[in-house]
Amino acid sequence: RGPRARLSLKIIEEFFPLLEKKRWKKAKSILKQVTQKKDVDEWTKGYFHALNGMVVSLKMSDVSPKPYIVRLKQFSNKKLQEVKKEFNDFSNLLDGQREFDAAYFQAWEDFTRYMIQSDD
């Protein structure tokens, strides 16, 4: 997906490790940098909406019931592969029609991919 793939890779390499280390302030500053740009399209808005939700959920992870992102971290590698495929299917289905939603699921697929890779 061109620039989108580069954005996903950057997030996987820079943003998700911050979530893992609970460096909320730095993670939020990355989100703020991108979303303040004037040329932010619907895809980018959807992607960063998902990332912001991840930060908020993880910061409140001790609250019951646990948010999905916390439960996702407890899945087996096989289950993570299944979930990743589901996120990919949603993103592909919506791509070109509802960019915000497609990007939202792409962010979740990227997070799942990160978790699979970091589990190796």
JSON list of C-alpha atoms in Angstrom, two decimals, residues 15 28 31 47-57:
[
{"chain": "A", "resi": 15, "resn": "PHE", "atom": "CA", "xyz": [5.08, 2.98, 18.54]},
{"chain": "A", "resi": 28, "resn": "LYS", "atom": "CA", "xyz": [0.97, 10.07, 22.69]},
{"chain": "A", "resi": 31, "resn": "LEU", "atom": "CA", "xyz": [0.23, 10.35, 17.70]},
{"chain": "A", "resi": 47, "resn": "TYR", "atom": "CA", "xyz": [-5.31, 4.27, 11.80]},
{"chain": "A", "resi": 48, "resn": "PHE", "atom": "CA", "xyz": [-4.38, 6.74, 14.52]},
{"chain": "A", "resi": 49, "resn": "HIS", "atom": "CA", "xyz": [-7.83, 6.53, 16.11]},
{"chain": "A", "resi": 50, "resn": "ALA", "atom": "CA", "xyz": [-7.13, 2.83, 16.71]},
{"chain": "A", "resi": 51, "resn": "LEU", "atom": "CA", "xyz": [-3.66, 3.58, 18.09]},
{"chain": "A", "resi": 52, "resn": "ASN", "atom": "CA", "xyz": [-5.07, 6.19, 20.46]},
{"chain": "A", "resi": 53, "resn": "GLY", "atom": "CA", "xyz": [-7.62, 3.64, 21.67]},
{"chain": "A", "resi": 54, "resn": "MET", "atom": "CA", "xyz": [-4.80, 1.18, 22.35]},
{"chain": "A", "resi": 55, "resn": "VAL", "atom": "CA", "xyz": [-2.98, 3.71, 24.53]},
{"chain": "A", "resi": 56, "resn": "VAL", "atom": "CA", "xyz": [-6.11, 4.58, 26.48]},
{"chain": "A", "resi": 57, "resn": "SER", "atom": "CA", "xyz": [-7.04, 0.91, 26.95]}
]
